[in-house]
């Protein structure tokens, strides 16, 4: 499953209080497909990109044009390489949780320590993803993706050979550097490599791979652990990375902004990276140690202070890390809002339902995961439908409809009781999956495919960051609500949060012109 979830793109760890360790619940993040910000003309009309300021000059456009007219075979191989790189990351987000007991036995490690092997990967990815997106705009998206693949494979080797839990955590954390370079670059390369309906299709394939990697991750992790041993969760990345790297180099032209300044806003980069790291660390630790824990309180306060500091820095920077006029594009803001609340709802929902299925209904971790599959089915079936609606009518309608269905499914799950029929659970999850499938393609295309080309990497970085923050926030909010409300009541409140976001998105996203 994914978003993104997401993502984070995002791991969501189970509470580790009981003597029987609970597996990590993966936040499935939707890293959606394309939707045109202003696709408001007639059916199939795809207007130009949103422009927050002076548009890119002809040289920048030439980079994109040169890569959207290549032979079908080359572009097909390019999309395969792009999606394989992203899929490798999504699989890594999802496959480790089931192997934790085996790793604990082999390395003689405590379960609480091993949870940070999961968390470290997400924390580093989230902290670096905005900077990585900006580096792609400056130095080349293919170059950043290539470096990311190499680093991901190299540090997978470190994790595979880990003799102790400390080395494993370090390896997973360093893999996050590669993941941060990979994710925004794969998104930003799609609108550079494809245009028109082909761009929508490419984003749809990316999204399906992201959801698929999250969905099959636990099964792949369990199979590799049982047959070859847990180190193969990391060994498997080496041949995949090698083939992906070669395919990328022979098929995908470079894409960058040739007029971007090579000066790096290091102060802004460090400030926003630390802000996100502190926020994600606090949200990840909070459910386990308690929200009144001094460390959690300090982390959350520091994250807010750093975020305001970053804004002040960017306003005054001659060469800012991110042009703040990006956030004056109302459809982009709407896409970020929808993405954040979608990941909040689905990550929190997945976390809460797995706990409910195990602790209340008595299912094991594998059975609980299988009982969530109706959502995945709905997502896969309706991703193409969302792409078609977006191509014909623009992205606003499928996003709003998707949010309505997401809220509706949460309200259905509000009827959950200790002895309710599992058919009710399946029905609610299916409705939620349909909603997520409809809105996934439009929000990613809007956030990445329809911004000015020179901003696509930075836009993708912020988009991915909103997925991770949404996922971590979802677990934090729903776990907190569940202490005062029943599972059903908590999900109803989550549905109301989605409806509030729906109103915000509706207001932000202008209706397409007739």
Short mmCIF file of C-alpha atoms in Angstrom, two decimals, residues 12 59 74 94 196 214 279 289 340-341 453:
data_model
loop_
_atom_site.label_atom_id
_atom_site.label_comp_id
_atom_site.label_asym_id
_atom_site.label_seq_id
_atom_site.Cartn_x
_atom_site.Cartn_y
_atom_site.Cartn_z
CA UNK A 12 4.79 3.77 11.58
CA UNK A 59 16.62 27.02 -22.94
CA UNK A 74 13.73 4.41 -24.76
CA UNK A 94 7.74 -1.91 4.28
CA UNK A 196 0.31 15.17 -22.15
CA UNK A 214 4.21 -1.01 0.36
CA UNK A 279 9.21 17.23 14.12
CA UNK A 289 7.15 7.59 25.71
CA UNK A 340 -0.95 15.71 4.03
CA UNK A 341 -4.46 14.89 5.25
CA UNK A 453 10.06 23.13 -14.77
#
